Coordinates of N, CA and C in Angstrom, one line a residue:
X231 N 94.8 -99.9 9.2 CA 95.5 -99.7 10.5 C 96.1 -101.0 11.0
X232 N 97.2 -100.9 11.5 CA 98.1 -102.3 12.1 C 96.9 -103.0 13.2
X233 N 97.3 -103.8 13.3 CA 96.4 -105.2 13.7 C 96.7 -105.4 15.2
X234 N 97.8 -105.5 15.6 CA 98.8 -106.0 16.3 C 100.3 -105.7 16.0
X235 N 101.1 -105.4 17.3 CA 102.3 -105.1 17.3 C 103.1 -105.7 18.7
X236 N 104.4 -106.2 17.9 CA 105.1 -106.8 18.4 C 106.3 -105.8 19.1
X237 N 106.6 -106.2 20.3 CA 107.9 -105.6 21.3 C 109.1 -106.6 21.8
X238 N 109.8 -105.9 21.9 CA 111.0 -107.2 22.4 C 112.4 -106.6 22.1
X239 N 113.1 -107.2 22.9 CA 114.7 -106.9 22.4 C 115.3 -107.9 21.6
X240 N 116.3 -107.5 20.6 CA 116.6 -107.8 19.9 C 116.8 -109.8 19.8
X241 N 116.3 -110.8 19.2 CA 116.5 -112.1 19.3 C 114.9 -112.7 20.2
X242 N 114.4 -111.7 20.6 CA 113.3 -111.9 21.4 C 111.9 -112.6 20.5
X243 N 112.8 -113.0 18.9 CA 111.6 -113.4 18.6 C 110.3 -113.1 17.8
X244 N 110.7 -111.3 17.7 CA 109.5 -110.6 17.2 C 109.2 -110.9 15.6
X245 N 110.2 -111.2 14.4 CA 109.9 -111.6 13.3 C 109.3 -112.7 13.4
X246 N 109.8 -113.7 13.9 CA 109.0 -115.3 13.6 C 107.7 -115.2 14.2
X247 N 107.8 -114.8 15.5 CA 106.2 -114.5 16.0 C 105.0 -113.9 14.8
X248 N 105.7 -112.6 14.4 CA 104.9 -111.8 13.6 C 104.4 -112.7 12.3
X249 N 105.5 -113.3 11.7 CA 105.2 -114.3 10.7 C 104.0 -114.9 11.2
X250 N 104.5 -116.0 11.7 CA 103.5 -117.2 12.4 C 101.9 -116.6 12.6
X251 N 102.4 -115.7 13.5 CA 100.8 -114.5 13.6 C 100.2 -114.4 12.5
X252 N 100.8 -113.7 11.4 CA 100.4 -113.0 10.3 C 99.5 -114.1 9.5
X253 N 100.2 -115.4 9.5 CA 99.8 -116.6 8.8 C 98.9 -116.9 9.1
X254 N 98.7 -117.2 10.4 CA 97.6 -118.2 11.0 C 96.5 -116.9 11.1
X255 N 96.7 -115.6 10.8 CA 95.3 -114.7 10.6 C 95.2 -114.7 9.5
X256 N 95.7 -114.5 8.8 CA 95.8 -114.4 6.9 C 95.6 -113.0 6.5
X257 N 97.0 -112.3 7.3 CA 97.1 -110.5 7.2 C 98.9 -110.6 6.7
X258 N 98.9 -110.1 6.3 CA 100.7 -109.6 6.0 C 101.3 -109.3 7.2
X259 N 102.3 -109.4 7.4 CA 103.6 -109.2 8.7 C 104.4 -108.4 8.4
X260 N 104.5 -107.5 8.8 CA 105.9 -106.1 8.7 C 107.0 -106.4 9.5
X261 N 107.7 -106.3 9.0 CA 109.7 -106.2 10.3 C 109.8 -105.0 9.8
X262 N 110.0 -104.2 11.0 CA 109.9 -102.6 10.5 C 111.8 -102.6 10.6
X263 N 112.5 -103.5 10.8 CA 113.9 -103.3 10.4 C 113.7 -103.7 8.7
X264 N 113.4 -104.7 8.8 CA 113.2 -104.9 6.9 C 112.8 -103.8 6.3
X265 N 111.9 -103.1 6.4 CA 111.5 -102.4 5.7 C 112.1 -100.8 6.1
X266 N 113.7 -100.3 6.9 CA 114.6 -99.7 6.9 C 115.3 -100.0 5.6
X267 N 115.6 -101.0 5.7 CA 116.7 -101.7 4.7 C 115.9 -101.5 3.5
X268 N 114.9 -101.6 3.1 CA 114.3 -101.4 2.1 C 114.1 -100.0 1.5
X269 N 113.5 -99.2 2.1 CA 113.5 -98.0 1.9 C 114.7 -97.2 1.7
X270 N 115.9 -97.8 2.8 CA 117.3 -96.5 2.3 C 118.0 -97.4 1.4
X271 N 117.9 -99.2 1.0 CA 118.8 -99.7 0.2 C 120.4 -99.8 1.0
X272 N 120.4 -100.0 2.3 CA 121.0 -99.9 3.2 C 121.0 -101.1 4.7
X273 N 121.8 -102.0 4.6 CA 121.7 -102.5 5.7 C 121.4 -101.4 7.2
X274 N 121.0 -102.0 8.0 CA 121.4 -101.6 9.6 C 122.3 -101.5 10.0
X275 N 123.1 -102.5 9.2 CA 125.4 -102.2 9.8 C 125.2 -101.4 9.2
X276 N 125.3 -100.9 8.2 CA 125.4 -100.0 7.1 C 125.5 -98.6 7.9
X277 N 124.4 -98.1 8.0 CA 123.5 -97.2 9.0 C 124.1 -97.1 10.1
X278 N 124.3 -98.3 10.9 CA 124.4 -97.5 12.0 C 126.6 -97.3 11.9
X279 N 127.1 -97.8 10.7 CA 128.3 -97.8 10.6 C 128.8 -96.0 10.2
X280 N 127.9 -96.1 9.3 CA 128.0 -94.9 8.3 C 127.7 -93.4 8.7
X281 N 126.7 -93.9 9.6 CA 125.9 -92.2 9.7 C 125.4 -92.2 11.9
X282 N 124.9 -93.9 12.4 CA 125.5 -93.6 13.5 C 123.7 -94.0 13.9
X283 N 123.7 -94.1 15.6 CA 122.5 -95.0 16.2 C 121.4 -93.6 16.1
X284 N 121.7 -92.3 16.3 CA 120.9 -91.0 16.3 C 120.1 -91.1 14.7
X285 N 121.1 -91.3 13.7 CA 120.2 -91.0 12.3 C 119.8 -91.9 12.0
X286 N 119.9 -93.3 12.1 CA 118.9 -94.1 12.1 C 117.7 -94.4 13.2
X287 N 117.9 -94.2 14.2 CA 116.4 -93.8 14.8 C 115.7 -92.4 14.4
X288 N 116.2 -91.6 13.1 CA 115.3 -91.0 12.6 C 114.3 -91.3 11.8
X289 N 115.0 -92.5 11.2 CA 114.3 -93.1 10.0 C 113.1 -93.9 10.4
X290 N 113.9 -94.6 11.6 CA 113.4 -95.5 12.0 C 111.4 -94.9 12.1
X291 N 111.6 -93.8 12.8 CA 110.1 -93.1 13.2 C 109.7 -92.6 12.3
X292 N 110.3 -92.5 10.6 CA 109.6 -91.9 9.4 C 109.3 -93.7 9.2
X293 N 109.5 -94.3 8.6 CA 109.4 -95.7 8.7 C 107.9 -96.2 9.3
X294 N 108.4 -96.5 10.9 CA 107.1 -96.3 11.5 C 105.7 -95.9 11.4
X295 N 106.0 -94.6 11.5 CA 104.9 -93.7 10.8 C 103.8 -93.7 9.5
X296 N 105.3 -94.9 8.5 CA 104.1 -95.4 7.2 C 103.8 -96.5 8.0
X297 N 104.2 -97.6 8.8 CA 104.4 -99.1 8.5 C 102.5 -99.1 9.7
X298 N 102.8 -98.0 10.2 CA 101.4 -98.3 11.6 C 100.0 -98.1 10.5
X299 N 100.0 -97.6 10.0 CA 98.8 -97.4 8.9 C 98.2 -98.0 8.0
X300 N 99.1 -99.6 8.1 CA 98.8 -100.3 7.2 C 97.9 -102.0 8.3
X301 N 97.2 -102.7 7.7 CA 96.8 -103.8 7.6 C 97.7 -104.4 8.4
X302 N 98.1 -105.0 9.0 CA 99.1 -106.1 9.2 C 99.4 -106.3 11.0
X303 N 100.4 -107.1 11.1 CA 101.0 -107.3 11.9 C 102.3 -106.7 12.3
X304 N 102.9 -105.7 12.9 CA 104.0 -105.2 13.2 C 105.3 -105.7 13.9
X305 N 106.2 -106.4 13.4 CA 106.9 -106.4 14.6 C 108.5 -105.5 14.5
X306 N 108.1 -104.8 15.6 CA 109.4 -103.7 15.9 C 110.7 -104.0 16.2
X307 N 111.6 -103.1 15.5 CA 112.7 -103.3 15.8 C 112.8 -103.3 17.4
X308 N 114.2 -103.6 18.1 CA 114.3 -103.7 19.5 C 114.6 -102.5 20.3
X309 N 114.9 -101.7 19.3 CA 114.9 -100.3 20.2 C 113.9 -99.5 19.9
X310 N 112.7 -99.6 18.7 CA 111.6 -98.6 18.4 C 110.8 -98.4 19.3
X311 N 111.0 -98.9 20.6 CA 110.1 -98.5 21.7 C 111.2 -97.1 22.4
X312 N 112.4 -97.6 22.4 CA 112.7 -96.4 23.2 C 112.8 -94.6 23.1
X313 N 112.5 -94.4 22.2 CA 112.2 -93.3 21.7 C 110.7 -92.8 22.3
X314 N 110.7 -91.6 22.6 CA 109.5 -91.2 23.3 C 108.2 -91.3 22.0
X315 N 108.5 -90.6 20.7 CA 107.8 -90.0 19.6 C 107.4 -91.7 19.2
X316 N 108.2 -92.7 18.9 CA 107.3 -94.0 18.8 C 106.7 -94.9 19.9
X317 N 106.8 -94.4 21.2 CA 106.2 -94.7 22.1 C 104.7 -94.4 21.7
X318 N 104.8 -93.1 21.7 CA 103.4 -92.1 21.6 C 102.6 -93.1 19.9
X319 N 103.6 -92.8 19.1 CA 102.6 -94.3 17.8 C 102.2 -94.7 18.0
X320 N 103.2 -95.6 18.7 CA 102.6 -97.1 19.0 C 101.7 -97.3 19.7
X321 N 101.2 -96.4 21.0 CA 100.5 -96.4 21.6 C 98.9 -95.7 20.8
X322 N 99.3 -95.0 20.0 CA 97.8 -94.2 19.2 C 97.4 -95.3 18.5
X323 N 97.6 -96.0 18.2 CA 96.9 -97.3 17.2 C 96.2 -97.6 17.5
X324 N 96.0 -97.6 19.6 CA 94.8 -98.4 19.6 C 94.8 -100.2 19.3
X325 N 95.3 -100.8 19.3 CA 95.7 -101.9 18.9 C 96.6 -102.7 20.0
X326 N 96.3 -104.0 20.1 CA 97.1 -104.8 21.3 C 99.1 -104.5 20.9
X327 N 99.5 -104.4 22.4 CA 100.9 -104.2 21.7 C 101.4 -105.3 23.2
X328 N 102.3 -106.3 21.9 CA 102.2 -107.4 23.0 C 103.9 -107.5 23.0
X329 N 104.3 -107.9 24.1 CA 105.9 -107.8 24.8 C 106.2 -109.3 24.6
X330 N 107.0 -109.5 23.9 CA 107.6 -110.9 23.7 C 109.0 -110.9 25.1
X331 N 108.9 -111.2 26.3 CA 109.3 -111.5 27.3 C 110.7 -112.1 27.1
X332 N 112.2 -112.2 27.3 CA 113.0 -113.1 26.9 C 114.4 -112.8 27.8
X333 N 114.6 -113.7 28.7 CA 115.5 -113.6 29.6 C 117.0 -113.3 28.8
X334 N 117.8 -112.5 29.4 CA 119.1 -111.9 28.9 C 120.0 -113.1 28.6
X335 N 119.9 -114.1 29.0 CA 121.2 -115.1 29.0 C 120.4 -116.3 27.1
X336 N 119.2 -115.6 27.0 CA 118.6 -116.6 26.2 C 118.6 -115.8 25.1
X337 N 118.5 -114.5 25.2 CA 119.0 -113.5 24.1 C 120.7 -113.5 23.9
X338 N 121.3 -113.5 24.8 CA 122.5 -113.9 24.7 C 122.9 -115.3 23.4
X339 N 122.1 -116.5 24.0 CA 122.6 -117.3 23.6 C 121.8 -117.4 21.7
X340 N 120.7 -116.9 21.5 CA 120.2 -116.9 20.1 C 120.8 -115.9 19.2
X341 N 121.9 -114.9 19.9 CA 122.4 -114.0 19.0 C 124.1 -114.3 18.9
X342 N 123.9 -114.7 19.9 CA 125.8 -115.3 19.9 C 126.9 -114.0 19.1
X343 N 126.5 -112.6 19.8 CA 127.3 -111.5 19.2 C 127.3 -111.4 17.6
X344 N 126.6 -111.6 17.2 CA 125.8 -111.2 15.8 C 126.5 -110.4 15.1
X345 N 127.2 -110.4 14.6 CA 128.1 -109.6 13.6 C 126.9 -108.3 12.6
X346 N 125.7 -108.7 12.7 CA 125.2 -108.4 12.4 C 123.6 -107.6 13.2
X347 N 124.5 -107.5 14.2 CA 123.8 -106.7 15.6 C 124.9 -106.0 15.8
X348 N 124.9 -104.8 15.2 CA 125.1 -103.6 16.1 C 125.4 -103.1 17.3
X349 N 124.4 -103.5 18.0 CA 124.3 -102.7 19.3 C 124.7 -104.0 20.0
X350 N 124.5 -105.0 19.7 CA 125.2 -106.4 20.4 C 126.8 -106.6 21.0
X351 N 127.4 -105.8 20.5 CA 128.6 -106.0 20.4 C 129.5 -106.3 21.9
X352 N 129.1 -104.9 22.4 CA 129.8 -105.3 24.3 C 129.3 -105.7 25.0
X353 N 129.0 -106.7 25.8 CA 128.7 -107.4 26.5 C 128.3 -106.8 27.4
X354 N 129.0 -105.9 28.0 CA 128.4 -105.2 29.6 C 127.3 -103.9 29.0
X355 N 127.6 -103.1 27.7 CA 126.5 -102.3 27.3 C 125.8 -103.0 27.0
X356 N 125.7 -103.9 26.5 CA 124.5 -104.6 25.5 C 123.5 -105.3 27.2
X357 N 124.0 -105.7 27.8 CA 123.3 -106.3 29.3 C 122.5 -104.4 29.6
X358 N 123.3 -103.6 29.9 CA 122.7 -102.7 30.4 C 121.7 -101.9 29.4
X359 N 121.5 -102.2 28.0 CA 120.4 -102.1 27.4 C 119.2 -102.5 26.9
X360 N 119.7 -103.9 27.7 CA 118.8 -104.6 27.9 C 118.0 -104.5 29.2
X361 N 118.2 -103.9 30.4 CA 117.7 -104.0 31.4 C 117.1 -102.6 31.7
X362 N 117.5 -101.2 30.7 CA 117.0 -100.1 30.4 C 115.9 -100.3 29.6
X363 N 115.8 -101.1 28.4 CA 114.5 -101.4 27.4 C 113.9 -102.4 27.6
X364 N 113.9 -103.5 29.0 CA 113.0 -104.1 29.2 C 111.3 -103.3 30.2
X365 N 112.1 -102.4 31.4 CA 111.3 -101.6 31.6 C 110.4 -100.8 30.8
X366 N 110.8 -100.2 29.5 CA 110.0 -99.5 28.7 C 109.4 -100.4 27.9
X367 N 109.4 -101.5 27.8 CA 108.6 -102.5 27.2 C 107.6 -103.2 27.5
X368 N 107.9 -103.2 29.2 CA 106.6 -103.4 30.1 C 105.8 -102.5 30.4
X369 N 106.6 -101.2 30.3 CA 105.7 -100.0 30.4 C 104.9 -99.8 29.2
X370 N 105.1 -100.2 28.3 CA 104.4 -100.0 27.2 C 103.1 -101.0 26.7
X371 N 103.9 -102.2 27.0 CA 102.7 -103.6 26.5 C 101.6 -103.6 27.5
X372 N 100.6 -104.5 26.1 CA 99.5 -104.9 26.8 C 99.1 -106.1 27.1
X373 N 100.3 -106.4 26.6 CA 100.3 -108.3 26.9 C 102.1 -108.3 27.0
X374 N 102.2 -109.5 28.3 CA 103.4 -109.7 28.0 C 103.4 -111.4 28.2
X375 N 104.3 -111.7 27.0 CA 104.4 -112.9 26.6 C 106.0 -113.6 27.3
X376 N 105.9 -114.3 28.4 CA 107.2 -115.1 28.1 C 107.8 -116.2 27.3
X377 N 108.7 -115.9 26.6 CA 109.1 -117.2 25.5 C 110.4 -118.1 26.0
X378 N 110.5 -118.0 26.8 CA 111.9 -118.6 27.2 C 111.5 -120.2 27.5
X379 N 112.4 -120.6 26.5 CA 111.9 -122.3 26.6 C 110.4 -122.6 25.9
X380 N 109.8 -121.8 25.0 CA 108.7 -122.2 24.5 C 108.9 -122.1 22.9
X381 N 108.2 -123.2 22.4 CA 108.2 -122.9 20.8 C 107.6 -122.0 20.6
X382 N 107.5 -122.0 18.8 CA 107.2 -120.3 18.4 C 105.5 -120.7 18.5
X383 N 105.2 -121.8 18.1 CA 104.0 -122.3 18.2 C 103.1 -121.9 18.6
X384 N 103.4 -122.6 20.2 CA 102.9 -121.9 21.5 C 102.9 -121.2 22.0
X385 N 103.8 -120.0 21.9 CA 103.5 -118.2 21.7 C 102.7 -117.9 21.2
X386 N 102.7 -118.4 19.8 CA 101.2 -118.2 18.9 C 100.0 -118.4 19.4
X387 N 99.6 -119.6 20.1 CA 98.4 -119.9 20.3 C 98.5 -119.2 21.8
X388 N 99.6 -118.4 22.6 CA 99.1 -117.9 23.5 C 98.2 -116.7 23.4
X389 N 99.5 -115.9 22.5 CA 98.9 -114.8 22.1 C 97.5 -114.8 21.5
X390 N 96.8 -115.5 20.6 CA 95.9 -115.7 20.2 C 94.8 -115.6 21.1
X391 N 95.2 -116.7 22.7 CA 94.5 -117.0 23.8 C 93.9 -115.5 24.4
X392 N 95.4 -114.8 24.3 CA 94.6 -113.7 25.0 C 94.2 -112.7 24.7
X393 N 94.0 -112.5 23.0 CA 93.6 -111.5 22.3 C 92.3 -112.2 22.0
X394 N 92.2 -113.4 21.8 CA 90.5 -113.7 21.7 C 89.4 -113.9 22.9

């Protein structure tokens, strides 16, 4: 069963955290985007170019559904909270689900329109889905972490702080 799971919108952080996490416990780390890409052999542009944001949040909760069952550390893509059916997962684990906190102008500036963000692309949607999935992210966590201006370090040993 997953260990711990990571939340956050997209740049918020949740791979390097999960790494760092994973390391300093000595469990494996999941990017449940990586392991999309893995399973269909398919980028995320790909996906969401080809077939569209609806049929990849299908996958995304078949995905899920293996990735929570395993050992590790989770960290979720930036929209696998908004879905009601991976709400409800994420929440059955039973396991800390912690909110990597990250102010919009600081996600802004770590993604710098990402060619390789999708959903990054317009500036005035991308702000307004950010401020629709930060509430479901606090609705959901059980820790929320702010990182804005902090090394990845010191997220680590926060989180650490407040799970031990």
């Amino acid at each position: 069963m997953v260990k711990l799971i990571l939340i956050g919108f997209m740049g918020s952080g949740k791979t390097t955290i999960g790494y760092r996490l994973a390391k300093k416990l000595s469990i494996p780390q999941l990017d449940l985007d990586a392991l999309i890409v893995q399973e269909t052999n398919r980028s995320i542009n790909d996906i969401f170019a080809e077939a569209g944001e609806k049929y990849f949040r299908k996958i995304e909760t078949r995905v899920l559904k293996k990735a929570i069952d395993q050992n590790v550390i989770l960290s979720t893509g930036g929209g696998t909270p908004i879905n009601k059916i991976n709400r409800i997962l994420l929440k059955s684990t039973g396991v800390p689900i912690v909110f990597l906190s990250t102010e919009f102008e600081t996600i802004e500036k770590r993604i710098n329109q990402d060619a390789n963000r999708p959903l990054a692309k317009k500036t005035t949607e991308f702000r307004q889905r950010y401020i629709k999935r930060y509430r479901v992210y606090r609705a959901l966590a059980d820790i929320e972490i702010i990182t804005d201006g902090i090394k990845p370090e010191a997220i680590v040993e926060t989180i650490l702080d407040k799970l031990l």
